[in-house]
Structure formats: structure tokens, C-alpha cells
Tab-separated table of C-alpha atoms in Angstrom:
chain	number	residue	atom	x	y	z
A	1	UNK	CA	168.618	136.722	47.173
A	2	UNK	CA	166.967	135.091	44.181
A	3	UNK	CA	165.975	138.397	42.544
A	4	UNK	CA	169.438	139.764	43.077
A	5	UNK	CA	171.132	136.717	41.459
A	6	UNK	CA	168.613	136.834	38.486
A	7	UNK	CA	169.473	140.494	37.873
A	8	UNK	CA	173.124	139.857	37.903
A	9	UNK	CA	172.622	136.907	35.529
A	10	UNK	CA	170.649	139.056	33.089
A	11	UNK	CA	173.211	141.896	33.214
A	12	UNK	CA	176.105	139.575	32.511
A	13	UNK	CA	174.255	138.067	29.596
A	14	UNK	CA	173.572	141.487	28.151
A	15	UNK	CA	177.157	142.605	28.629
A	16	UNK	CA	178.506	139.417	26.982
A	17	UNK	CA	176.158	139.957	23.955
A	18	UNK	CA	177.192	143.623	23.593
A	19	UNK	CA	180.843	142.556	23.769
A	20	UNK	CA	180.326	140.432	20.731
A	21	UNK	CA	179.131	143.253	18.602
A	22	UNK	CA	181.546	145.207	16.373
A	23	UNK	CA	182.975	148.390	18.058
A	24	UNK	CA	181.871	150.555	15.301
A	25	UNK	CA	178.201	149.439	15.500
A	26	UNK	CA	178.146	150.081	19.245
A	27	UNK	CA	179.572	153.442	19.015
A	28	UNK	CA	177.505	154.423	16.106
A	29	UNK	CA	174.155	153.337	17.538
A	30	UNK	CA	171.729	155.946	18.695
A	31	UNK	CA	170.550	155.880	22.331
A	32	UNK	CA	167.015	154.651	21.317
A	33	UNK	CA	168.607	151.793	19.232
A	34	UNK	CA	170.714	150.719	22.162
A	35	UNK	CA	167.731	150.678	24.452
A	36	UNK	CA	165.695	148.722	21.920
A	37	UNK	CA	168.498	146.149	21.721
A	38	UNK	CA	168.822	145.954	25.510
A	39	UNK	CA	165.117	145.194	25.804
A	40	UNK	CA	165.226	142.517	23.172
A	41	UNK	CA	168.128	140.860	24.979
A	42	UNK	CA	166.350	141.125	28.355
A	43	UNK	CA	163.258	139.477	26.908
A	44	UNK	CA	165.405	136.648	25.372
A	45	UNK	CA	167.087	135.920	28.724
A	46	UNK	CA	163.837	136.077	30.533
A	47	UNK	CA	162.247	133.653	28.065
A	48	UNK	CA	165.134	131.214	28.524
A	49	UNK	CA	164.739	131.413	32.221
A	50	UNK	CA	161.090	130.865	32.186
A	51	UNK	CA	161.257	127.985	29.817
A	52	UNK	CA	163.733	126.244	32.122
A	53	UNK	CA	161.361	126.722	35.131
A	54	UNK	CA	158.465	125.413	33.139
A	55	UNK	CA	160.479	122.375	32.169
A	56	UNK	CA	161.334	121.623	35.807
A	57	UNK	CA	157.830	122.133	37.005
A	58	UNK	CA	156.478	119.733	34.354
A	59	UNK	CA	159.022	117.154	35.073
A	60	UNK	CA	158.058	117.218	38.860
A	61	UNK	CA	154.273	117.159	38.128
A	62	UNK	CA	154.460	114.073	35.912
A	63	UNK	CA	156.662	112.010	38.351
A	64	UNK	CA	154.495	111.426	41.412
A	65	UNK	CA	155.616	108.966	44.057
A	66	UNK	CA	154.010	105.671	43.053
A	67	UNK	CA	153.442	102.576	45.205
A	68	UNK	CA	151.778	99.344	44.185
A	69	UNK	CA	150.391	97.009	46.910
A	70	UNK	CA	149.257	93.336	46.498
A	71	UNK	CA	147.150	91.679	49.134
A	72	UNK	CA	146.493	87.931	48.986
A	73	UNK	CA	144.346	86.095	51.369
A	74	UNK	CA	143.268	82.422	51.768
A	75	UNK	CA	140.484	81.709	54.252
A	76	UNK	CA	139.550	78.309	55.226
A	77	UNK	CA	136.692	76.671	57.224
A	78	UNK	CA	137.675	73.350	58.724
A	79	UNK	CA	134.004	72.395	59.423
A	80	UNK	CA	132.626	73.809	56.226
A	81	UNK	CA	129.768	75.480	58.158
A	82	UNK	CA	129.606	79.039	56.872
A	83	UNK	CA	128.818	78.666	53.205
A	84	UNK	CA	126.477	81.473	53.496
A	85	UNK	CA	129.493	83.923	53.883
A	86	UNK	CA	130.446	84.865	50.373
A	87	UNK	CA	134.055	84.835	49.580
A	88	UNK	CA	135.182	82.526	52.409
A	89	UNK	CA	136.794	79.206	52.135
A	90	UNK	CA	138.968	80.003	49.114
A	91	UNK	CA	142.092	81.701	47.920
A	92	UNK	CA	141.637	85.345	46.764
A	93	UNK	CA	143.741	88.200	45.385
A	94	UNK	CA	141.740	90.326	47.700
A	95	UNK	CA	143.048	93.648	46.464
A	96	UNK	CA	145.596	95.342	44.284
A	97	UNK	CA	146.308	98.976	44.882
A	98	UNK	CA	147.941	101.749	42.969
A	99	UNK	CA	148.899	104.641	45.232
A	100	UNK	CA	150.112	107.871	43.663
A	101	UNK	CA	151.018	111.081	45.562
A	102	UNK	CA	152.570	114.315	44.549
A	103	UNK	CA	152.933	118.012	45.619
A	104	UNK	CA	150.876	120.244	43.298
A	105	UNK	CA	152.494	123.475	44.359
A	106	UNK	CA	153.547	125.218	47.617
A	107	UNK	CA	149.881	125.412	48.588
A	108	UNK	CA	148.518	121.779	47.985
A	109	UNK	CA	149.241	118.091	47.390
A	110	UNK	CA	147.274	115.346	45.867
A	111	UNK	CA	146.617	111.652	46.406
A	112	UNK	CA	145.014	109.241	44.085
A	113	UNK	CA	144.473	105.524	45.013
A	114	UNK	CA	142.964	103.084	42.650
A	115	UNK	CA	141.981	99.666	43.781
A	116	UNK	CA	141.143	96.349	42.006
A	117	UNK	CA	139.080	94.100	44.283
A	118	UNK	CA	137.812	90.659	44.052
A	119	UNK	CA	134.123	91.093	44.966
A	120	UNK	CA	133.060	87.556	44.320
A	121	UNK	CA	134.857	84.457	42.969
A	122	UNK	CA	136.890	85.555	39.901
A	123	UNK	CA	134.903	88.733	39.647
A	124	UNK	CA	136.883	92.042	40.017
A	125	UNK	CA	135.786	95.713	40.352
A	126	UNK	CA	137.924	98.763	39.858
A	127	UNK	CA	137.227	101.856	42.021
A	128	UNK	CA	138.774	104.875	43.272
A	129	UNK	CA	139.414	104.275	46.957
A	130	UNK	CA	140.758	107.717	47.608
A	131	UNK	CA	141.295	110.635	45.333
A	132	UNK	CA	141.648	114.039	47.070
A	133	UNK	CA	143.403	117.411	47.153
A	134	UNK	CA	144.872	118.467	50.532
A	135	UNK	CA	145.924	122.054	51.369
A	136	UNK	CA	149.316	122.616	53.099
A	137	UNK	CA	149.326	126.369	54.039
A	138	UNK	CA	145.991	127.433	55.306
A	139	UNK	CA	146.150	129.876	58.246
A	140	UNK	CA	145.604	128.865	61.848
A	141	UNK	CA	147.269	125.488	61.004
A	142	UNK	CA	144.091	124.227	59.330
A	143	UNK	CA	144.116	121.454	56.832
A	144	UNK	CA	141.374	120.902	54.230
A	145	UNK	CA	140.643	117.939	51.827
A	146	UNK	CA	138.214	117.797	49.023
A	147	UNK	CA	137.505	114.601	46.990
A	148	UNK	CA	137.043	111.027	48.163
A	149	UNK	CA	138.807	109.842	51.203
A	150	UNK	CA	138.650	107.346	54.184
A	151	UNK	CA	136.828	109.148	56.886
A	152	UNK	CA	138.373	109.968	60.275
A	153	UNK	CA	136.267	107.691	62.200
A	154	UNK	CA	137.788	106.000	65.311
A	155	UNK	CA	141.377	104.674	65.137
A	156	UNK	CA	141.162	101.962	62.434
A	157	UNK	CA	138.818	103.157	59.743
A	158	UNK	CA	141.560	105.260	58.038
A	159	UNK	CA	143.784	102.181	57.457
A	160	UNK	CA	143.500	100.471	54.129
A	161	UNK	CA	142.920	96.696	54.020
A	162	UNK	CA	146.633	95.869	53.480
A	163	UNK	CA	147.750	98.055	56.440
A	164	UNK	CA	145.476	96.343	59.058
A	165	UNK	CA	147.163	94.525	61.975
A	166	UNK	CA	144.774	91.592	61.608
A	167	UNK	CA	143.627	89.566	58.536
A	168	UNK	CA	140.148	91.043	58.632
A	169	UNK	CA	138.311	94.207	59.819
A	170	UNK	CA	136.642	94.089	63.197
A	171	UNK	CA	133.072	92.734	63.027
A	172	UNK	CA	131.701	96.115	64.266
A	173	UNK	CA	133.357	97.899	61.301
A	174	UNK	CA	131.908	95.310	58.829
A	175	UNK	CA	128.300	95.321	60.301
A	176	UNK	CA	128.044	99.014	60.768
A	177	UNK	CA	129.882	100.447	57.953
A	178	UNK	CA	130.453	97.720	55.271
A	179	UNK	CA	133.327	95.227	54.372
A	180	UNK	CA	135.666	98.221	53.385
A	181	UNK	CA	134.758	100.510	56.194
A	182	UNK	CA	133.658	104.076	55.907
A	183	UNK	CA	134.709	106.181	52.886
A	184	UNK	CA	133.023	109.316	51.645
A	185	UNK	CA	133.116	111.946	48.780
A	186	UNK	CA	133.027	115.472	50.031
A	187	UNK	CA	134.998	117.851	52.093
A	188	UNK	CA	137.023	117.563	55.370
A	189	UNK	CA	138.647	120.354	57.607
A	190	UNK	CA	140.833	119.589	60.527
A	191	UNK	CA	142.911	121.596	62.989
A	192	UNK	CA	144.235	121.793	66.601
A	193	UNK	CA	142.477	123.016	69.598
A	194	UNK	CA	144.371	125.697	71.585
A	195	UNK	CA	144.242	124.920	75.360
A	196	UNK	CA	145.878	126.247	78.506
A	197	UNK	CA	147.209	122.850	79.407
A	198	UNK	CA	149.314	122.732	76.153
A	199	UNK	CA	147.753	119.322	75.232
A	200	UNK	CA	147.476	117.888	71.663
A	201	UNK	CA	143.791	118.210	70.716
A	202	UNK	CA	142.811	117.587	67.191
A	203	UNK	CA	139.362	118.130	65.722
A	204	UNK	CA	137.982	116.889	62.306
A	205	UNK	CA	134.720	117.890	60.644
A	206	UNK	CA	133.485	116.242	57.473
A	207	UNK	CA	130.534	116.688	55.132
A	208	UNK	CA	130.156	113.921	52.519
A	209	UNK	CA	127.659	112.315	50.247
A	210	UNK	CA	125.008	110.278	52.106
A	211	UNK	CA	125.867	107.037	50.248
A	212	UNK	CA	127.222	104.388	52.583
A	213	UNK	CA	124.947	101.508	51.584
A	214	UNK	CA	125.234	99.662	54.865
A	215	UNK	CA	124.294	102.401	57.463
A	216	UNK	CA	122.625	104.988	55.154
A	217	UNK	CA	121.152	105.056	51.615
A	218	UNK	CA	123.741	103.821	49.224
A	219	UNK	CA	123.850	105.785	46.015
A	220	UNK	CA	120.312	107.106	46.380
A	221	UNK	CA	121.199	109.465	49.341
A	222	UNK	CA	120.803	113.205	48.489
A	223	UNK	CA	121.106	115.003	51.804
A	224	UNK	CA	124.760	114.963	53.076
A	225	UNK	CA	126.024	113.094	55.908
A	226	UNK	CA	128.149	114.791	58.685
A	227	UNK	CA	131.022	113.372	60.879
A	228	UNK	CA	133.068	114.864	63.682
A	229	UNK	CA	136.002	113.516	65.489
A	230	UNK	CA	138.037	114.779	68.463
A	231	UNK	CA	141.331	113.173	69.494
A	232	UNK	CA	143.650	113.734	72.424
A	233	UNK	CA	147.237	112.391	72.166
A	234	UNK	CA	149.814	112.579	74.800
A	235	UNK	CA	153.016	110.835	76.391
A	236	UNK	CA	152.120	108.852	79.438
A	237	UNK	CA	155.753	107.806	80.191
A	238	UNK	CA	159.010	108.001	78.363
A	239	UNK	CA	158.193	105.091	76.122
A	240	UNK	CA	154.299	104.992	76.304
A	241	UNK	CA	151.807	107.090	74.259
A	242	UNK	CA	148.131	107.242	74.769
A	243	UNK	CA	145.477	108.337	72.116
A	244	UNK	CA	141.789	108.917	73.061
A	245	UNK	CA	139.112	109.869	70.580
A	246	UNK	CA	135.391	110.261	70.196
A	247	UNK	CA	133.293	110.197	66.936
A	248	UNK	CA	129.847	111.316	65.866
A	249	UNK	CA	128.170	110.453	62.562
A	250	UNK	CA	124.719	111.845	61.433
A	251	UNK	CA	122.819	110.931	58.301
A	252	UNK	CA	119.329	110.318	56.843
A	253	UNK	CA	117.869	107.234	55.398
A	254	UNK	CA	115.769	108.512	52.397
A	255	UNK	CA	114.570	105.013	51.554
A	256	UNK	CA	111.944	105.651	54.151
A	257	UNK	CA	109.298	108.332	53.399
A	258	UNK	CA	109.849	109.850	56.726
A	259	UNK	CA	113.573	110.402	56.107
A	260	UNK	CA	114.593	108.512	59.349
A	261	UNK	CA	117.568	109.749	61.267
A	262	UNK	CA	120.703	107.619	61.599
A	263	UNK	CA	123.348	108.536	64.224
A	264	UNK	CA	126.523	106.700	65.404
A	265	UNK	CA	128.432	107.523	68.626
A	266	UNK	CA	131.927	106.088	69.028
A	267	UNK	CA	134.907	106.118	71.416
A	268	UNK	CA	138.428	104.836	70.589
A	269	UNK	CA	141.454	104.205	72.665
A	270	UNK	CA	144.999	103.271	71.590
A	271	UNK	CA	148.122	102.811	73.781
A	272	UNK	CA	151.625	102.040	72.451
A	273	UNK	CA	154.694	101.076	74.345
A	274	UNK	CA	158.184	101.121	72.983
A	275	UNK	CA	161.177	100.713	75.406
A	276	UNK	CA	164.069	103.083	75.083
A	277	UNK	CA	166.356	100.035	74.988
A	278	UNK	CA	165.662	97.454	72.207
A	279	UNK	CA	163.354	100.186	70.629
A	280	UNK	CA	163.400	98.352	67.302
A	281	UNK	CA	162.820	94.837	68.766
A	282	UNK	CA	160.038	95.245	71.276
A	283	UNK	CA	156.793	97.140	71.278
A	284	UNK	CA	153.224	96.579	72.618
A	285	UNK	CA	149.888	97.869	71.246
A	286	UNK	CA	146.552	97.958	73.014
A	287	UNK	CA	143.602	99.370	71.062
A	288	UNK	CA	139.848	99.191	71.220
A	289	UNK	CA	136.732	100.839	69.842
A	290	UNK	CA	133.089	100.898	70.711
A	291	UNK	CA	130.078	102.150	68.744
A	292	UNK	CA	126.457	102.750	69.440
A	293	UNK	CA	123.983	103.335	66.523
A	294	UNK	CA	120.802	105.346	67.106
A	295	UNK	CA	118.498	104.431	64.214
A	296	UNK	CA	114.879	105.617	63.958
A	297	UNK	CA	112.497	102.971	62.708
A	298	UNK	CA	108.978	103.442	61.124
A	299	UNK	CA	106.498	104.172	64.009
A	300	UNK	CA	103.636	102.667	62.002
A	301	UNK	CA	104.963	99.182	61.511
A	302	UNK	CA	107.616	99.148	64.111
A	303	UNK	CA	109.955	97.649	61.407
A	304	UNK	CA	113.321	98.693	60.249
A	305	UNK	CA	112.474	100.505	57.078
A	306	UNK	CA	115.760	99.570	55.411
A	307	UNK	CA	116.057	95.932	56.060
A	308	UNK	CA	112.455	95.153	57.019
A	309	UNK	CA	113.275	93.205	60.077
A	310	UNK	CA	111.725	93.463	63.508
A	311	UNK	CA	113.500	96.049	65.845
A	312	UNK	CA	112.261	98.202	68.733
A	313	UNK	CA	111.663	101.936	68.193
A	314	UNK	CA	114.873	103.922	68.078
A	315	UNK	CA	116.849	100.693	67.769
A	316	UNK	CA	120.372	101.084	69.309
A	317	UNK	CA	122.657	98.229	68.056
A	318	UNK	CA	126.063	97.958	69.728
A	319	UNK	CA	129.527	96.814	68.635
A	320	UNK	CA	133.068	96.847	69.981
A	321	UNK	CA	136.437	95.107	69.645
A	322	UNK	CA	139.629	95.048	71.693
A	323	UNK	CA	142.996	94.150	70.162
A	324	UNK	CA	146.470	93.515	71.792
A	325	UNK	CA	149.705	92.890	69.887
A	326	UNK	CA	153.218	92.236	71.078
A	327	UNK	CA	156.475	92.617	69.015
A	328	UNK	CA	158.567	89.491	69.476
A	329	UNK	CA	161.489	90.757	67.660
A	330	UNK	CA	162.371	93.038	64.718
A	331	UNK	CA	160.293	90.999	62.234
A	332	UNK	CA	157.684	89.220	64.256
A	333	UNK	CA	154.311	90.403	65.807
A	334	UNK	CA	151.817	88.260	67.609
A	335	UNK	CA	148.353	89.359	68.842
A	336	UNK	CA	144.811	88.610	69.795
A	337	UNK	CA	141.426	90.358	69.047
A	338	UNK	CA	137.980	90.002	70.700
A	339	UNK	CA	134.844	91.179	68.792
A	340	UNK	CA	131.231	91.587	69.595
A	341	UNK	CA	128.637	93.232	67.371
A	342	UNK	CA	124.928	93.317	66.716
A	343	UNK	CA	123.604	93.707	63.180
A	344	UNK	CA	122.969	97.334	62.232
A	345	UNK	CA	119.364	96.476	61.226
A	346	UNK	CA	118.469	93.969	63.949
A	347	UNK	CA	119.582	94.340	67.628
A	348	UNK	CA	118.511	90.731	68.263
A	349	UNK	CA	121.129	89.410	65.862
A	350	UNK	CA	124.558	89.212	67.641
A	351	UNK	CA	127.924	87.699	66.805
A	352	UNK	CA	131.145	87.401	68.749
A	353	UNK	CA	134.567	86.311	67.797
A	354	UNK	CA	137.920	85.705	69.389
A	355	UNK	CA	141.137	85.144	67.333
A	356	UNK	CA	144.901	85.266	67.345
A	357	UNK	CA	147.325	86.356	64.508
A	358	UNK	CA	151.013	86.115	63.755
A	359	UNK	CA	152.698	88.530	61.299
A	360	UNK	CA	156.270	88.305	59.891
A	361	UNK	CA	158.064	90.897	57.727
A	362	UNK	CA	160.998	89.643	55.662
A	363	UNK	CA	161.523	93.402	54.715
A	364	UNK	CA	159.451	96.562	54.563
A	365	UNK	CA	158.203	95.237	51.241
A	366	UNK	CA	157.017	91.677	52.066
A	367	UNK	CA	154.774	90.420	54.932
A	368	UNK	CA	153.393	87.029	55.694
A	369	UNK	CA	150.485	86.438	58.240
A	370	UNK	CA	148.588	83.664	59.820
A	371	UNK	CA	145.309	84.036	61.777
A	372	UNK	CA	142.558	81.939	63.426
A	373	UNK	CA	139.220	83.037	64.502
A	374	UNK	CA	136.268	81.362	66.464
A	375	UNK	CA	132.893	82.861	65.890
A	376	UNK	CA	129.754	82.333	67.911
A	377	UNK	CA	126.152	83.507	66.885
A	378	UNK	CA	122.865	83.637	68.779
A	379	UNK	CA	119.377	82.762	67.402
A	380	UNK	CA	120.475	79.062	67.199
A	381	UNK	CA	122.941	79.746	64.329
A	382	UNK	CA	125.887	77.539	64.062
A	383	UNK	CA	129.290	78.439	65.489
A	384	UNK	CA	132.221	78.278	63.114
A	385	UNK	CA	135.986	78.658	62.864
A	386	UNK	CA	138.198	80.342	60.225
A	387	UNK	CA	141.868	79.977	59.482
A	388	UNK	CA	143.590	82.622	57.258
A	389	UNK	CA	146.914	82.874	55.405
A	390	UNK	CA	147.765	86.377	54.147
A	391	UNK	CA	150.580	87.720	52.055
A	392	UNK	CA	151.141	91.435	51.323
A	393	UNK	CA	153.876	92.838	49.036
A	394	UNK	CA	154.837	96.388	47.990
A	395	UNK	CA	156.860	97.717	45.223
A	396	UNK	CA	157.695	101.241	43.967
A	397	UNK	CA	158.214	104.299	46.261
A	398	UNK	CA	158.707	103.111	49.915
A	399	UNK	CA	155.304	103.860	51.640
A	400	UNK	CA	154.697	105.055	55.164
A	401	UNK	CA	154.645	102.057	57.603
A	402	UNK	CA	151.295	100.995	59.085
A	403	UNK	CA	150.620	102.574	62.451
A	404	UNK	CA	151.185	99.330	64.314
A	405	UNK	CA	154.653	98.665	62.868
A	406	UNK	CA	157.697	99.588	64.881
A	407	UNK	CA	160.415	100.974	62.753
């Protein structure tokens, strides 16, 4: 249809131009002269058409969907007993994020997310949290990403700090993967698994730089790290959905002369309930993850080569959390979370926490949150409490809601 319209437009333009010529000139032209003039007019119309298309394409390309997030957090320790935990017991503009997204062409789209974080008191760092190209039209319903992205580990790792349902990340995420969770630079491919039961099965495979500085080598890693994730999703009842996943991460620690192997196994479960009546005013979320790390240690010294702390051979630290959240009405959410985690480099160092949180939305662009946590630690270390006040604001293009928000 577009080709037919274009030909008609070109023909009408040529006929109009010929009609403006003096009658004698038209009749007196030779056949070759007429054809030359027709070709010139066709080229002119085509040039005008292409120029308009280029202008439209340029306008779209330079106007990505842009969103800015602000994430403020105040953490207070009533007893003042955890001064060793950097960044606690003070106000902090924890993160400011610039999120830009655009369609490149019919075959790909791009995401660029730059973040400014307060690493220590009044000390800020700028980094690219995510910057990747994603395909949109690969065969067999495949999707590929290249660049830097939050890795598809478990149920919570993909969420940015301002999109968490709680003031902080679970202990197992912080101790195993770092304060910001697990991100990587490399490639990702995902797709759906065909099955005779017509169930939703999604697989993800990733190959990224071996540079997570908590679990692996930091920026010194040369051999890549691999991650795989498999997820099943289904409707349990009319208003309840269930999601179950499993993850596997493999990497090498090259800080040891023996290139010790690091492996992480994980399972994640998430159930959501939303009634058919009062669907915008009531919901319930139950979520949990568990991880086991299998870390080879130096046989000669029986020490962890990375942190030089005593650990048994093939140390297997464990960590998990469970979270429950209930939506009180359209704007209010309340929940509790339980954490337990061993240190990634010392299975004898264990910390537990239990806490509650309350979130209130004034609109899709502004959220307030209160939270309290009680932490217990073994090895004769002092227990402590934390109270948190958080404010998150958004302006620009309306972003996608966090997975735990009922809209």
C-alpha cells in the first residue's frame, strides 16, 4: 500500500510540474528531452521524500524516554553500636539515577542508566549502572542483550535500589554479591522452552566479565563468568500467580595461583495474590530466595585465598531471606523480612536480621517509607538495631512500576 501511494504521489507531482510548462515547449520537446525532464523531476520528488524521512528518524532518535530517580535514605542506630558499618547512622542521598530508553530501529532498542551514588560521607561516584542494546526481532522468540546490565539472578537482583520493596537489600545479596547486587558487562540470551504442558518456561544464559569484587576477582578477572537461570510462571487460581526459579553462577578467582573455582546455586520463589474485587486496593506478596556458594580454598594452607580467613576445604556458605508484604489500601503497603547469611569468605561468621517496613505512595512519582531492623551476629559480636526513613521521587517519563506495586 505504501509503495502504491508513493508512486501516485510522484506521478501527481510530475503531472503538476508539466502542466506549469508553456504549451509550446511541451509539444516542441523531443522524446529524449521529455524523458530527461521526467527523470529529473522524479529525483527531486524522491529527494524531498527521503529528506522528510531522515528528519523524522533523527527527531525520534534524539528524543529518548527519559526518567530521573532520586533516592534519599536516613539510617539511625538508637544504641550507636555499629560504627564499623560505613554509611550508617546518617542521612544520605543514596542514589540519583538518569534512565534513558529508545527504540533504535525495528530490530533493536537501547537502555542507558547512569547513577550518582554516595559511596562514603559526602563522597559521590558516577557510574553506568546499565547500558545495553536489546534485540526485538530474533527468530524463535529469542532476545539478546549486549553491554552492561543487571544479571538475571533470582527474583530480586534485577531491581534497582529505588525499586526494592524494602529499605535495603537482603543480607545474602550484600554478603555474596556486594551492596549493589550482581551486574556484569557481556552478553545475555533468553528465550522460552517449548513443552507439551503449555507452561511458561523461560531460560537465560549470560557470559560476562569476571569482575564482581565480592564473589570473584574485581577488575583483575580475565576469564569470563557464566550465569544461567530457569523460571517457571503460572496462574495458581484466578487471582494468584506463582513464579519459581533456579540459578547457577560459575567463575574463577584468579587472585589465587591455582585459579580456584567459585560456584553459586540458588532457588527463588514468588507468589502474588490480587483479588478480583478491590483489585487496586488489596494484594499480597510472598517472596524468598536461598543461595549456596561452593568456593574452593587453597589446599596447602586451608585458608581462603581471597580474604585470608580460616575456612574448611570447599567452603559452602549459605544465605537466604523470606519477605511478606500486604497492601492495606491503594497507597499503603506493609511487610516483614527475615534474613540469615554467612560471610562469603568465612562460613563461621553468621548474621541474622528481622525487620518490618511501611511504604506510602502519594502518587506514582513520590513514595515515603519507614523501616526497622534487629540484627544478631555470632562470634560474640554485639547485636544492633536500625531505623530507616526513605523518600523516593521520580520525574520525567512515567517509568514501569516496581514488581511489588499493585496498579
